[in-house]
């Protein structure tokens, strides 16, 4: 069976890299972006553009607070997909985890040092002095009417510490992600439509360097053609199964 074959490839590999997308967090109650109930059905991607933030930081922050309250409303905790990726890492089967998600759930599940190429929404960053703060208290200040919120150290404008459209990815993280992708014997692309660059190029780099690409996603992805394994499956089911295969 396919999954057993993948488990053998992983067991043999010197280097395994996984890259996750919003699909690993849907079972935690966070919608993805491009599915039927995705975030882009309710919110306009243009409102997540850096030019919108610069032009109207007050409006940006007010909408942000509303979106975060709706999307992260309840207590959001890791699901079986996050747990499985943490198990793989703990068992020595996963060398590097790259994530496009900004929800911080991989750390919550126990992955040591995921490369967060789109940043982390649990933090805000000062656009003047680069100091980072927890998002929680800042959200409260915005709800109390302080919009846009400013830095308590220098008075600069605060921005969520995530990559907005039109912004560059954090350079060091991207370089590191590219390097590990080129060196990967097995690259697992899970829960991502693989449509947003430059993240979508990472699995391509792995294949170009001779690595085996495995995709796990409910919908077909842009890179399904070049994948050795292409599972049309729920990550919260397939990944725990893979962990089980590897522990036999
Ligand atoms: P998308 O919404 O584009 O893709 C998520 C994919 O996950 C979809 O193809 C779903 O079919 C699949 N999916 C959902 N739940 C699943 C499950 N339980 N099991 C398996 N697959 C499932 O989200 P991303 O690819 O992460 O960028 O989007 C990439 C980037 O686009 C995001 O990081 C964000 C957005 O613009 C920034 O914020 C910079
Ligand atoms: Zn500052």
mmCIF file of N, CA, C and O and ligand atoms in Angstrom, residues 20-27 32-35 38 40 100-102 118 162-165 169 190-196 199 216-221 233-236, ligand 1:
data_model
loop_
_atom_site.group_PDB
_atom_site.id
_atom_site.type_symbol
_atom_site.label_atom_id
_atom_site.label_comp_id
_atom_site.label_asym_id
_atom_site.label_seq_id
_atom_site.Cartn_x
_atom_site.Cartn_y
_atom_site.Cartn_z
ATOM 1 N N UNK A 20 3.925 22.641 5.784
ATOM 2 C CA UNK A 20 2.485 22.618 6.037
ATOM 3 C C UNK A 20 1.804 23.889 5.541
ATOM 4 O O UNK A 20 2.421 24.939 5.413
ATOM 5 N N UNK A 21 0.504 23.735 5.282
ATOM 6 C CA UNK A 21 -0.341 24.873 4.937
ATOM 7 C C UNK A 21 -1.578 24.861 5.801
ATOM 8 O O UNK A 21 -1.707 24.044 6.735
ATOM 9 N N UNK A 22 -2.509 25.713 5.465
ATOM 10 C CA UNK A 22 -3.696 25.912 6.296
ATOM 11 C C UNK A 22 -4.501 24.630 6.521
ATOM 12 O O UNK A 22 -5.204 24.502 7.526
ATOM 13 N N UNK A 23 -4.371 23.650 5.614
ATOM 14 C CA UNK A 23 -5.102 22.398 5.751
ATOM 15 C C UNK A 23 -4.752 21.593 6.992
ATOM 16 O O UNK A 23 -5.559 20.772 7.432
ATOM 17 N N UNK A 24 -3.581 21.813 7.586
ATOM 18 C CA UNK A 24 -3.276 21.069 8.820
ATOM 19 C C UNK A 24 -4.015 21.664 10.020
ATOM 20 O O UNK A 24 -4.102 21.019 11.059
ATOM 21 N N UNK A 25 -4.527 22.870 9.893
ATOM 22 C CA UNK A 25 -5.192 23.499 11.040
ATOM 23 C C UNK A 25 -6.713 23.517 10.947
ATOM 24 O O UNK A 25 -7.379 23.937 11.896
ATOM 25 N N UNK A 26 -7.268 23.030 9.831
ATOM 26 C CA UNK A 26 -8.732 23.075 9.707
ATOM 27 C C UNK A 26 -9.398 22.203 10.777
ATOM 28 O O UNK A 26 -10.449 22.571 11.304
ATOM 29 N N UNK A 27 -8.761 21.075 11.126
ATOM 30 C CA UNK A 27 -9.339 20.211 12.160
ATOM 31 C C UNK A 27 -9.265 20.856 13.549
ATOM 32 O O UNK A 27 -9.875 20.370 14.495
ATOM 33 N N UNK A 32 -9.286 27.275 6.201
ATOM 34 C CA UNK A 32 -8.175 27.578 5.298
ATOM 35 C C UNK A 32 -8.551 28.777 4.436
ATOM 36 O O UNK A 32 -9.532 29.470 4.720
ATOM 37 N N UNK A 33 -7.773 29.037 3.390
ATOM 38 C CA UNK A 33 -8.013 30.240 2.591
ATOM 39 C C UNK A 33 -8.873 29.971 1.360
ATOM 40 O O UNK A 33 -9.807 30.713 1.068
ATOM 41 N N UNK A 34 -8.560 28.879 0.642
ATOM 42 C CA UNK A 34 -9.109 28.724 -0.708
ATOM 43 C C UNK A 34 -10.178 27.651 -0.840
ATOM 44 O O UNK A 34 -10.659 27.413 -1.943
ATOM 45 N N UNK A 35 -10.572 26.985 0.249
ATOM 46 C CA UNK A 35 -11.675 26.020 0.164
ATOM 47 C C UNK A 35 -13.012 26.760 0.176
ATOM 48 O O UNK A 35 -13.051 27.987 0.286
ATOM 49 N N UNK A 38 -13.496 28.899 2.981
ATOM 50 C CA UNK A 38 -12.208 29.516 3.261
ATOM 51 C C UNK A 38 -12.301 30.996 3.600
ATOM 52 O O UNK A 38 -13.331 31.645 3.376
ATOM 53 N N UNK A 40 -10.998 33.502 2.224
ATOM 54 C CA UNK A 40 -11.183 34.427 1.091
ATOM 55 C C UNK A 40 -12.640 34.494 0.618
ATOM 56 O O UNK A 40 -12.973 35.287 -0.244
ATOM 57 N N UNK A 100 3.669 27.489 6.452
ATOM 58 C CA UNK A 100 3.118 28.747 5.938
ATOM 59 C C UNK A 100 2.112 29.306 6.923
ATOM 60 O O UNK A 100 1.589 30.398 6.718
ATOM 61 N N UNK A 101 1.791 28.541 7.959
ATOM 62 C CA UNK A 101 0.766 28.967 8.902
ATOM 63 C C UNK A 101 1.335 29.943 9.928
ATOM 64 O O UNK A 101 2.520 29.891 10.267
ATOM 65 N N UNK A 102 0.458 30.795 10.441
ATOM 66 C CA UNK A 102 0.891 31.810 11.401
ATOM 67 C C UNK A 102 0.220 31.583 12.753
ATOM 68 O O UNK A 102 0.236 32.442 13.617
ATOM 69 N N UNK A 118 5.866 32.603 6.838
ATOM 70 C CA UNK A 118 4.895 33.697 6.761
ATOM 71 C C UNK A 118 4.707 34.412 8.095
ATOM 72 O O UNK A 118 3.749 35.159 8.281
ATOM 73 N N UNK A 162 3.291 39.089 10.670
ATOM 74 C CA UNK A 162 3.052 38.126 9.602
ATOM 75 C C UNK A 162 3.395 38.790 8.275
ATOM 76 O O UNK A 162 3.452 40.017 8.181
ATOM 77 N N UNK A 163 3.614 37.953 7.271
ATOM 78 C CA UNK A 163 3.927 38.458 5.945
ATOM 79 C C UNK A 163 2.617 38.821 5.242
ATOM 80 O O UNK A 163 1.783 37.958 4.999
ATOM 81 N N UNK A 164 2.438 40.095 4.966
ATOM 82 C CA UNK A 164 1.251 40.529 4.220
ATOM 83 C C UNK A 164 1.552 40.416 2.725
ATOM 84 O O UNK A 164 2.716 40.352 2.316
ATOM 85 N N UNK A 165 0.499 40.372 1.904
ATOM 86 C CA UNK A 165 0.726 40.376 0.458
ATOM 87 C C UNK A 165 1.544 41.613 0.108
ATOM 88 O O UNK A 165 1.347 42.681 0.673
ATOM 89 N N UNK A 169 9.353 37.818 2.222
ATOM 90 C CA UNK A 169 9.458 36.861 3.312
ATOM 91 C C UNK A 169 10.729 37.150 4.099
ATOM 92 O O UNK A 169 11.681 37.716 3.554
ATOM 93 N N UNK A 190 2.022 19.115 3.010
ATOM 94 C CA UNK A 190 0.751 18.683 3.593
ATOM 95 C C UNK A 190 -0.203 19.847 3.872
ATOM 96 O O UNK A 190 0.173 20.867 4.440
ATOM 97 N N UNK A 191 -1.447 19.678 3.423
ATOM 98 C CA UNK A 191 -2.473 20.662 3.717
ATOM 99 C C UNK A 191 -2.232 22.021 3.086
ATOM 100 O O UNK A 191 -2.568 23.037 3.671
ATOM 101 N N UNK A 192 -1.676 22.017 1.889
ATOM 102 C CA UNK A 192 -1.458 23.293 1.202
ATOM 103 C C UNK A 192 -1.860 23.163 -0.257
ATOM 104 O O UNK A 192 -1.578 22.140 -0.894
ATOM 105 N N UNK A 193 -2.478 24.213 -0.792
ATOM 106 C CA UNK A 193 -2.825 24.209 -2.214
ATOM 107 C C UNK A 193 -1.580 24.409 -3.077
ATOM 108 O O UNK A 193 -1.636 24.216 -4.293
ATOM 109 N N UNK A 194 -0.470 24.783 -2.461
ATOM 110 C CA UNK A 194 0.800 24.999 -3.166
ATOM 111 C C UNK A 194 0.639 26.006 -4.301
ATOM 112 O O UNK A 194 1.138 25.808 -5.409
ATOM 113 N N UNK A 195 -0.057 27.080 -4.000
ATOM 114 C CA UNK A 195 -0.312 28.101 -5.024
ATOM 115 C C UNK A 195 0.410 29.415 -4.734
ATOM 116 O O UNK A 195 0.465 30.282 -5.602
ATOM 117 N N UNK A 196 0.914 29.585 -3.508
ATOM 118 C CA UNK A 196 1.477 30.882 -3.147
ATOM 119 C C UNK A 196 3.004 30.823 -3.142
ATOM 120 O O UNK A 196 3.600 29.991 -2.469
ATOM 121 N N UNK A 199 6.704 29.995 -1.338
ATOM 122 C CA UNK A 199 6.577 28.725 -0.615
ATOM 123 C C UNK A 199 6.382 27.550 -1.574
ATOM 124 O O UNK A 199 6.965 26.478 -1.402
ATOM 125 N N UNK A 216 0.040 15.476 0.617
ATOM 126 C CA UNK A 216 -1.186 15.029 1.289
ATOM 127 C C UNK A 216 -2.135 16.223 1.320
ATOM 128 O O UNK A 216 -1.846 17.239 1.969
ATOM 129 N N UNK A 217 -3.232 16.123 0.598
ATOM 130 C CA UNK A 217 -4.155 17.259 0.514
ATOM 131 C C UNK A 217 -5.531 16.789 0.049
ATOM 132 O O UNK A 217 -5.619 15.862 -0.751
ATOM 133 N N UNK A 218 -6.578 17.411 0.556
ATOM 134 C CA UNK A 218 -7.934 17.011 0.150
ATOM 135 C C UNK A 218 -8.176 17.312 -1.332
ATOM 136 O O UNK A 218 -8.751 16.507 -2.048
ATOM 137 N N UNK A 219 -7.726 18.465 -1.782
ATOM 138 C CA UNK A 219 -7.912 18.836 -3.188
ATOM 139 C C UNK A 219 -6.614 18.617 -3.956
ATOM 140 O O UNK A 219 -5.535 18.635 -3.368
ATOM 141 N N UNK A 220 -6.724 18.458 -5.277
ATOM 142 C CA UNK A 220 -5.500 18.394 -6.089
ATOM 143 C C UNK A 220 -4.712 19.698 -5.934
ATOM 144 O O UNK A 220 -5.306 20.754 -5.720
ATOM 145 N N UNK A 221 -3.406 19.624 -6.032
ATOM 146 C CA UNK A 221 -2.577 20.826 -5.912
ATOM 147 C C UNK A 221 -1.883 21.114 -7.237
ATOM 148 O O UNK A 221 -1.912 20.287 -8.152
ATOM 149 N N UNK A 233 -6.182 12.994 0.765
ATOM 150 C CA UNK A 233 -6.603 12.476 2.075
ATOM 151 C C UNK A 233 -6.614 13.572 3.125
ATOM 152 O O UNK A 233 -6.019 14.638 2.942
ATOM 153 N N UNK A 234 -7.286 13.273 4.229
ATOM 154 C CA UNK A 234 -7.320 14.169 5.389
ATOM 155 C C UNK A 234 -6.002 14.022 6.144
ATOM 156 O O UNK A 234 -5.633 12.913 6.557
ATOM 157 N N UNK A 235 -5.303 15.134 6.333
ATOM 158 C CA UNK A 235 -4.003 15.073 7.022
ATOM 159 C C UNK A 235 -4.146 14.561 8.457
ATOM 160 O O UNK A 235 -3.236 13.928 8.981
ATOM 161 N N UNK A 236 -5.303 14.827 9.083
ATOM 162 C CA UNK A 236 -5.501 14.407 10.472
ATOM 163 C C UNK A 236 -5.727 12.900 10.584
ATOM 164 O O UNK A 236 -5.750 12.343 11.677
HETATM 165 P P1 LIG B 1 -5.030 27.098 0.979
HETATM 166 O O1 LIG B 1 -6.343 27.463 1.547
HETATM 167 O O2 LIG B 1 -4.639 27.701 -0.317
HETATM 168 O O3 LIG B 1 -4.927 25.532 0.811
HETATM 169 C C1 LIG B 1 -5.264 24.667 1.858
HETATM 170 C C2 LIG B 1 -5.464 23.286 1.269
HETATM 171 O O4 LIG B 1 -5.680 22.392 2.353
HETATM 172 C C3 LIG B 1 -6.669 23.174 0.355
HETATM 173 O O5 LIG B 1 -6.222 22.727 -0.923
HETATM 174 C C4 LIG B 1 -7.574 22.117 1.026
HETATM 175 O O6 LIG B 1 -8.052 21.167 0.091
HETATM 176 C C5 LIG B 1 -6.628 21.430 1.960
HETATM 177 N N1 LIG B 1 -7.226 20.938 3.210
HETATM 178 C C6 LIG B 1 -8.095 21.543 4.050
HETATM 179 N N2 LIG B 1 -8.346 20.782 5.132
HETATM 180 C C7 LIG B 1 -7.644 19.630 4.957
HETATM 181 C C8 LIG B 1 -7.487 18.424 5.711
HETATM 182 N N3 LIG B 1 -8.116 18.238 6.885
HETATM 183 N N4 LIG B 1 -6.673 17.464 5.204
HETATM 184 C C9 LIG B 1 -6.028 17.642 4.019
HETATM 185 N N5 LIG B 1 -6.132 18.754 3.282
HETATM 186 C C10 LIG B 1 -6.924 19.733 3.731
HETATM 187 O O7 LIG B 1 -3.949 27.403 2.135
HETATM 188 P P2 LIG B 1 -2.355 27.480 1.986
HETATM 189 O O8 LIG B 1 -1.858 26.616 0.898
HETATM 190 O O9 LIG B 1 -1.795 27.306 3.331
HETATM 191 O O10 LIG B 1 -0.354 33.450 2.966
HETATM 192 O O11 LIG B 1 -2.210 28.985 1.557
HETATM 193 C C11 LIG B 1 -0.951 29.538 1.380
HETATM 194 C C12 LIG B 1 -0.919 30.980 1.773
HETATM 195 O O12 LIG B 1 -1.995 31.684 1.157
HETATM 196 C C13 LIG B 1 -1.146 31.239 3.227
HETATM 197 O O13 LIG B 1 0.006 31.003 4.004
HETATM 198 C C14 LIG B 1 -1.524 32.685 3.244
HETATM 199 C C15 LIG B 1 -2.450 32.727 2.052
HETATM 200 O O14 LIG B 1 -2.373 33.902 1.346
HETATM 201 C C16 LIG B 1 -0.026 34.478 3.751
HETATM 202 O O15 LIG B 1 -0.681 34.767 4.731
HETATM 203 C C17 LIG B 1 1.206 35.206 3.340
#
